[in-house]
Amino acid sequence: SGGTAWPELFQFIAAAASDAHPDARELAFWLLQEMTETIGMHLKPQFPNMATLFANALTDSDAKVQKASVKALGQLLSYLADEQEVECFAALIPPVLKVASNCQQQGDEDTVAVTLDVLYDLAYSPSPAVGVHLVSIVAFCLECVTDQHSHLEMGVRDSAALVIATMAESKPKTFGKETQTLHSVLETLFTLIENSPESAAGALFESNPAWKDDIADGNNGGGGGNGDNDNDNDDDDFDGDSPTETSMAQGTLDMLACEIPKTYIFEPVVSRCVTRLNSPHPHHRKAGIACLGVIAEGCAEPLREHLADVMPHVFQAAGDADAQVRECACFCLGQISEHCQPEILGYSSQILPIVFALLDDTNVAVQATSCYVLEMFCERLEPDAVRPLLDPLVRKLAAMLEATTKRSVQEMAVAALAATAVAAEEEFTPYVSGVASLMTKLMSLSDEPMFSLRGRALECMGHMAIAVGRETFRPYFTQTMQCACEGLALDSTDLHEFAYAVFANLAKVMGEEFAPVLADLVPHLVTVIGADEGQLETVEETEKTGQFGALDDSDNEDEDGGGAGNYVMHVRTALLEAKKGAITAIGEMAAHTGPAFVPHLEDSMTVLQKAANNWHPLIKCEVAEALPSMVAPIVAAHHEGEVKWEKANVTANPMSEATSTIVSAVLTELIALMKDDDKSTVGKACEGVQSVIELCGPYALIPVARECLEHAYELLAKKAPCQRGEEFDDPTGGSSGGGGAADGLAALLEDDDDHDSFMTSVCDLVGSFARVMGSHFTQYLPQFLPAICAYANSSRPPSDRSMAMGCLSELAQELEGSILEHWESVFLPAILAGLAD
């Protein structure tokens, strides 16, 4: 083997590639394609010569030679995407795109699909030589997305949209700074939505089978469909699993809004929304209000600042004469209610009456989406805000639940009732009996298609318990638990997930009264958490459907089906969600049932330690949230619920040996999760560490203090694993310089205008260090203060500035006179800047 093991073969291929006969030239590239996966890097010495062969073939006079070279080069580029050697061939990307563009115009879908697969792999390439072609790559993908020649299947167009979204994810700042390209993409996405007949609020219900059934029923003339037919979708071939122009456009816009810095994305999107909302054409208004809802998550920070400008347009759309515009206005209201908390609560007096009226809408989609708005909006409302409409609202939702035959409306009405109960708190008490009676009927549903509604009813009972408390809910506790446990015996992971959520809520509400069921439930939960949620399946058995579903990492299809790479990991998503619910439940049981949980600690810790190494961030994040709860039972049993510790006192251990053992195990796992590459997991891990050290004191922190402080600093300095994928590198290489670490961080943050919500947890943990360690933390201030102050820079978003000021305040409060050395240089300037903000 080695770099010279294939010279004869390569000489043969090179000769064939320059042969006068096009069949021979085509064969040469077919051989190269077949060899790439097998001998890969052994071809490395020949890469320069191969690049010349490919360059000539891409401009060959024969189209089939061009196509063969695109497929062979594509195979090689995908193989080398993460390697430095990809730069040898990066210059060939433009001619590849030219050939693929011609193929797209001629209807050669196969070559276009192969090219898109390659571009998807290259999107994640760290090589700058690939990044320079971003504009031309996006331009080609836009050609495929719009498909003016109507040659491409929807799945291929969806793949092109995914490449655009992935480029935004992997190179957000580069993409954002290409103003013309970004604006072309946005204009295309808006145009697709406004010219498509589908509901632009449909993204909300993609995973809701009841919604799909009801829409299909409405399209086929079933009762309860659109009451006003001004914009009915008459497509009898409705398929909720297949990508559509609208779902493709909304998925792409959502990714752009989440990934591209808000400096570049927010204004061009909102200006397009406002322009369309002022249009006399309903399909323009539909696109405008729908896109405003789509960006609510990604652009939540600037949107919260501009609610006064945006909300009048949303309210106007909610009263639009067109049903699809009203439906999308509900979708937008729900998204803003979910992501623009708490600022949106200031509009409760306007939103609640509008949504209340929309519950009576003649359009089933508007009814369902208005329930969704209530669910999202009411979750964070205070009782006095919901009080004026509480009685008519509960009656309206109950009446709707009994009158409608649409399962989607029933499910969302139940969810809205649950959210209303949470908002009303004890003021919901007069309605508990009546709502419980309705839920009891739904909790006994035995037809499989109705399981999701049965689960929603269970969920509603759990939320009512949270709202009204133990005394009021006690008469309904046994029946609710019985129904939840019966659901576990049914073959429905959805029902299991709802049951686990109810267990979590009822454990929280009933406390020690929940303890008698631990012996039966905990072993079941431990089994679920320890179960394998993935399995290998052959490529042929996996279907590629839905939003962005046309691409797959495994594209080898050996004839005998037994070759390596011919299998993919098939994840049972429902089981993943059920496992997440089981982790939540076991955490809440540990937190609230007191000493009764101690016999179950060993099994629970063992399975959580295993789950902490799960491959999926959803599971790891939930583990990080549940782990601190494992300390509560032992503290309840050994310390009467409170460890009596003194600030900065590290000479005496106030914890029992059993408590120290559990605390050590929990902190070890949490500190490991602080190094995870998922930001949500890291945030929960920081919150967990804070919870444990504030419960158990400085002695708990001593064994892990150095590692814990190091990880916290790395997060503040944006050097942690979960931040390494971000485009922080200075193109000149300046970001890796030595001396001014604080100046370097400030420079990085200058061009990064997004607030990472998990960083609030990091700053809270730093404040907790001072609260627990006291004066012992003072020695670390020279390192931590500059990193914190970088977030108080005037160029940072308000959330960052507020976060930094809060952290400095906590340090000052906890360290008192120990901050004197840094008063004039750090604290006083920060206070003056904050007062002038």
Tab-separated table of C-alpha atoms in Angstrom, residues 558-798:
chain	number	residue	atom	x	y	z
A	558	ASP	CA	-24.310	-2.189	-2.134
A	559	GLU	CA	-26.034	-4.706	-4.342
A	560	ASP	CA	-25.859	-7.460	-1.749
A	561	GLY	CA	-27.131	-5.214	1.024
A	562	GLY	CA	-24.384	-6.348	3.344
A	563	GLY	CA	-21.663	-3.773	2.750
A	564	ALA	CA	-20.420	-1.387	5.377
A	565	GLY	CA	-22.282	1.879	5.312
A	566	ASN	CA	-25.426	0.235	4.008
A	567	TYR	CA	-27.113	0.730	7.380
A	568	VAL	CA	-28.349	3.855	9.078
A	569	MET	CA	-29.297	4.563	12.662
A	570	HIS	CA	-33.071	4.671	12.842
A	571	VAL	CA	-34.163	6.644	15.879
A	572	ARG	CA	-37.525	5.952	17.453
A	573	THR	CA	-38.371	9.569	18.158
A	574	ALA	CA	-41.464	8.726	20.183
A	575	LEU	CA	-39.378	6.547	22.506
A	576	LEU	CA	-36.843	9.356	22.789
A	577	GLU	CA	-39.583	11.732	23.943
A	578	ALA	CA	-40.947	9.116	26.334
A	579	LYS	CA	-37.473	8.616	27.810
A	580	LYS	CA	-37.182	12.379	28.276
A	581	GLY	CA	-40.543	12.373	30.088
A	582	ALA	CA	-39.458	9.493	32.307
A	583	ILE	CA	-36.309	11.386	33.325
A	584	THR	CA	-38.408	14.446	34.179
A	585	ALA	CA	-40.784	12.310	36.251
A	586	ILE	CA	-38.053	10.579	38.226
A	587	GLY	CA	-36.454	13.950	38.920
A	588	GLU	CA	-39.670	15.468	40.248
A	589	MET	CA	-40.397	12.391	42.375
A	590	ALA	CA	-36.944	12.649	43.944
A	591	ALA	CA	-37.351	16.381	44.507
A	592	HIS	CA	-40.742	16.241	46.230
A	593	THR	CA	-41.347	12.908	47.945
A	594	GLY	CA	-38.686	13.359	50.639
A	595	PRO	CA	-36.982	10.463	52.469
A	596	ALA	CA	-39.344	7.944	50.839
A	597	PHE	CA	-37.253	8.212	47.662
A	598	VAL	CA	-33.949	7.243	49.343
A	599	PRO	CA	-34.356	3.469	48.670
A	600	HIS	CA	-34.578	4.280	44.956
A	601	LEU	CA	-31.548	6.586	44.789
A	602	GLU	CA	-28.973	3.986	43.791
A	603	ASP	CA	-30.946	2.647	40.813
A	604	SER	CA	-31.964	6.159	39.758
A	605	MET	CA	-28.405	7.513	39.907
A	606	THR	CA	-27.041	4.526	37.982
A	607	VAL	CA	-29.469	4.959	35.095
A	608	LEU	CA	-29.060	8.761	35.020
A	609	GLN	CA	-25.273	8.396	34.885
A	610	LYS	CA	-25.709	6.151	31.861
A	611	ALA	CA	-28.199	8.554	30.259
A	612	ALA	CA	-25.773	11.472	30.807
A	613	ASN	CA	-23.643	9.873	28.074
A	614	ASN	CA	-26.558	9.495	25.657
A	615	TRP	CA	-25.880	10.638	22.112
A	616	HIS	CA	-28.986	12.848	21.938
A	617	PRO	CA	-28.916	16.385	23.429
A	618	LEU	CA	-32.590	16.118	24.390
A	619	ILE	CA	-31.761	13.323	26.832
A	620	LYS	CA	-28.560	14.870	28.179
A	621	CYS	CA	-30.330	18.178	28.810
A	622	GLU	CA	-33.093	16.448	30.760
A	623	VAL	CA	-30.529	14.479	32.774
A	624	ALA	CA	-28.756	17.735	33.681
A	625	GLU	CA	-32.059	19.063	34.996
A	626	ALA	CA	-32.930	15.900	36.944
A	627	LEU	CA	-29.549	15.187	38.566
A	628	PRO	CA	-29.681	17.937	41.252
A	629	SER	CA	-33.002	16.490	42.460
A	630	MET	CA	-31.161	13.320	43.509
A	631	VAL	CA	-29.621	15.311	46.369
A	632	ALA	CA	-33.007	16.346	47.823
A	633	PRO	CA	-34.087	12.962	49.307
A	634	ILE	CA	-30.798	12.375	51.128
A	635	VAL	CA	-30.834	15.934	52.494
A	636	ALA	CA	-34.418	15.394	53.656
A	637	ALA	CA	-33.479	12.103	55.347
A	638	HIS	CA	-30.163	13.129	56.946
A	639	HIS	CA	-30.477	16.886	57.463
A	640	GLU	CA	-34.206	17.504	57.953
A	641	GLY	CA	-34.341	19.165	54.538
A	642	GLU	CA	-31.549	21.703	55.069
A	643	VAL	CA	-27.757	21.437	55.188
A	644	LYS	CA	-26.547	24.073	57.651
A	645	TRP	CA	-23.452	25.539	56.023
A	646	GLU	CA	-21.539	28.786	56.439
A	647	LYS	CA	-20.311	30.997	53.636
A	648	ALA	CA	-16.572	30.539	52.929
A	649	ASN	CA	-16.229	27.930	55.712
A	650	VAL	CA	-14.270	25.058	54.203
A	651	THR	CA	-12.850	23.622	57.422
A	652	ALA	CA	-15.820	21.552	58.587
A	653	ASN	CA	-17.993	19.255	56.471
A	654	PRO	CA	-21.672	19.786	57.387
A	655	MET	CA	-22.805	16.857	55.209
A	656	SER	CA	-23.287	13.245	56.263
A	657	GLU	CA	-21.193	10.597	54.533
A	658	ALA	CA	-24.186	9.451	52.473
A	659	THR	CA	-24.955	13.017	51.448
A	660	SER	CA	-21.328	13.651	50.471
A	661	THR	CA	-21.349	10.524	48.303
A	662	ILE	CA	-24.481	11.525	46.392
A	663	VAL	CA	-23.356	15.146	46.057
A	664	SER	CA	-19.976	14.074	44.692
A	665	ALA	CA	-21.576	11.762	42.121
A	666	VAL	CA	-24.070	14.413	41.016
A	667	LEU	CA	-21.503	17.213	40.697
A	668	THR	CA	-19.116	14.946	38.768
A	669	GLU	CA	-21.793	14.289	36.144
A	670	LEU	CA	-22.928	17.920	36.004
A	671	ILE	CA	-19.408	19.280	35.538
A	672	ALA	CA	-18.855	16.779	32.731
A	673	LEU	CA	-22.071	18.054	31.101
A	674	MET	CA	-20.763	21.636	31.368
A	675	LYS	CA	-18.280	20.534	28.677
A	676	ASP	CA	-21.026	19.236	26.372
A	677	ASP	CA	-21.380	20.615	22.856
A	678	ASP	CA	-25.096	21.376	23.285
A	679	LYS	CA	-25.810	24.813	24.734
A	680	SER	CA	-29.109	23.896	26.392
A	681	THR	CA	-27.450	20.976	28.168
A	682	VAL	CA	-24.607	23.214	29.333
A	683	GLY	CA	-27.088	25.796	30.651
A	684	LYS	CA	-29.000	23.164	32.633
A	685	ALA	CA	-25.731	21.719	33.967
A	686	CYS	CA	-24.703	25.173	35.236
A	687	GLU	CA	-28.092	25.587	36.910
A	688	GLY	CA	-27.689	22.139	38.459
A	689	VAL	CA	-24.249	22.915	39.901
A	690	GLN	CA	-25.617	26.171	41.320
A	691	SER	CA	-28.554	24.349	42.910
A	692	VAL	CA	-26.341	21.729	44.564
A	693	ILE	CA	-23.660	24.038	45.951
A	694	GLU	CA	-26.257	26.479	47.274
A	695	LEU	CA	-28.035	23.592	49.006
A	696	CYS	CA	-24.923	21.911	50.410
A	697	GLY	CA	-22.403	24.746	50.784
A	698	PRO	CA	-18.717	25.368	50.067
A	699	TYR	CA	-17.546	21.954	51.266
A	700	ALA	CA	-19.493	20.358	48.405
A	701	LEU	CA	-17.637	22.567	45.919
A	702	ILE	CA	-14.077	21.986	47.235
A	703	PRO	CA	-13.312	18.685	45.403
A	704	VAL	CA	-14.428	20.051	42.023
A	705	ALA	CA	-13.806	23.794	42.441
A	706	ARG	CA	-10.835	24.131	40.069
A	707	GLU	CA	-12.502	22.229	37.234
A	708	CYS	CA	-15.849	23.945	37.790
A	709	LEU	CA	-14.361	27.464	37.763
A	710	GLU	CA	-12.299	26.675	34.668
A	711	HIS	CA	-15.344	25.502	32.739
A	712	ALA	CA	-17.358	28.545	33.825
A	713	TYR	CA	-14.607	30.877	32.640
A	714	GLU	CA	-14.276	29.052	29.302
A	715	LEU	CA	-17.998	29.573	28.741
A	716	LEU	CA	-17.778	33.301	29.522
A	717	ALA	CA	-14.780	33.588	27.195
A	718	LYS	CA	-16.613	31.646	24.451
A	719	LYS	CA	-13.942	28.949	24.378
A	720	ALA	CA	-16.094	26.013	25.479
A	721	PRO	CA	-16.915	23.019	23.230
A	722	CYS	CA	-20.503	24.215	22.719
A	723	GLN	CA	-19.140	27.482	21.272
A	724	ARG	CA	-16.363	26.178	19.044
A	725	GLY	CA	-18.534	25.750	16.000
A	726	GLU	CA	-19.345	29.454	15.918
A	727	GLU	CA	-17.767	31.813	13.403
A	728	PHE	CA	-15.581	33.678	15.868
A	729	ASP	CA	-12.301	33.454	14.017
A	730	ASP	CA	-10.863	36.723	12.779
A	731	PRO	CA	-10.096	36.307	9.041
A	732	THR	CA	-6.661	37.809	9.725
A	733	GLY	CA	-5.973	35.223	12.395
A	734	GLY	CA	-6.123	37.813	15.153
A	735	SER	CA	-8.522	35.880	17.321
A	736	SER	CA	-5.858	33.457	18.424
A	737	GLY	CA	-3.491	36.157	19.592
A	738	GLY	CA	-1.964	36.254	23.012
A	739	GLY	CA	-2.018	39.323	25.236
A	740	GLY	CA	-5.408	40.995	25.460
A	741	ALA	CA	-7.825	38.210	26.248
A	742	ALA	CA	-10.512	40.661	27.323
A	743	ASP	CA	-9.998	42.810	24.230
A	744	GLY	CA	-10.132	39.682	22.088
A	745	LEU	CA	-13.407	38.575	23.651
A	746	ALA	CA	-14.873	42.058	23.247
A	747	ALA	CA	-13.894	41.986	19.571
A	748	LEU	CA	-15.546	38.603	19.106
A	749	LEU	CA	-18.728	39.794	20.783
A	750	GLU	CA	-18.721	43.005	18.710
A	751	ASP	CA	-19.780	41.051	15.625
A	752	ASP	CA	-22.111	38.694	17.465
A	753	ASP	CA	-25.369	40.415	18.362
A	754	ASP	CA	-27.306	37.376	19.582
A	755	HIS	CA	-28.079	36.739	23.239
A	756	ASP	CA	-27.419	33.131	24.186
A	757	SER	CA	-30.005	32.433	26.873
A	758	PHE	CA	-27.858	29.688	28.423
A	759	MET	CA	-25.216	32.328	29.256
A	760	THR	CA	-27.597	33.713	31.890
A	761	SER	CA	-27.200	30.375	33.699
A	762	VAL	CA	-23.412	30.694	33.432
A	763	CYS	CA	-23.485	34.183	34.970
A	764	ASP	CA	-25.856	33.013	37.702
A	765	LEU	CA	-23.368	30.249	38.521
A	766	VAL	CA	-20.553	32.800	38.821
A	767	GLY	CA	-22.696	34.758	41.278
A	768	SER	CA	-23.292	31.515	43.151
A	769	PHE	CA	-19.525	30.938	43.447
A	770	ALA	CA	-19.289	34.226	45.336
A	771	ARG	CA	-22.347	33.384	47.459
A	772	VAL	CA	-20.828	30.072	48.557
A	773	MET	CA	-17.075	30.701	48.474
A	774	GLY	CA	-17.212	34.249	49.812
A	775	SER	CA	-13.797	35.914	50.043
A	776	HIS	CA	-12.124	32.776	48.616
A	777	PHE	CA	-13.529	33.791	45.214
A	778	THR	CA	-11.848	37.217	45.252
A	779	GLN	CA	-8.592	35.783	43.861
A	780	TYR	CA	-10.416	34.843	40.643
A	781	LEU	CA	-11.894	38.304	39.975
A	782	PRO	CA	-9.041	39.512	37.718
A	783	GLN	CA	-9.866	36.629	35.392
A	784	PHE	CA	-13.669	36.707	35.571
A	785	LEU	CA	-14.437	40.459	35.627
A	786	PRO	CA	-13.118	41.344	32.138
A	787	ALA	CA	-15.015	38.396	30.654
A	788	ILE	CA	-18.252	39.493	32.360
A	789	CYS	CA	-17.787	43.155	31.376
A	790	ALA	CA	-17.425	42.221	27.701
A	791	TYR	CA	-21.134	41.393	27.754
A	792	ALA	CA	-21.959	44.864	29.126
A	793	ASN	CA	-20.539	46.532	26.026
A	794	SER	CA	-22.970	48.974	24.379
A	795	SER	CA	-22.914	46.918	21.180
A	796	ARG	CA	-24.403	43.914	22.954
A	797	PRO	CA	-28.189	43.322	23.042
A	798	PRO	CA	-30.097	44.544	26.126
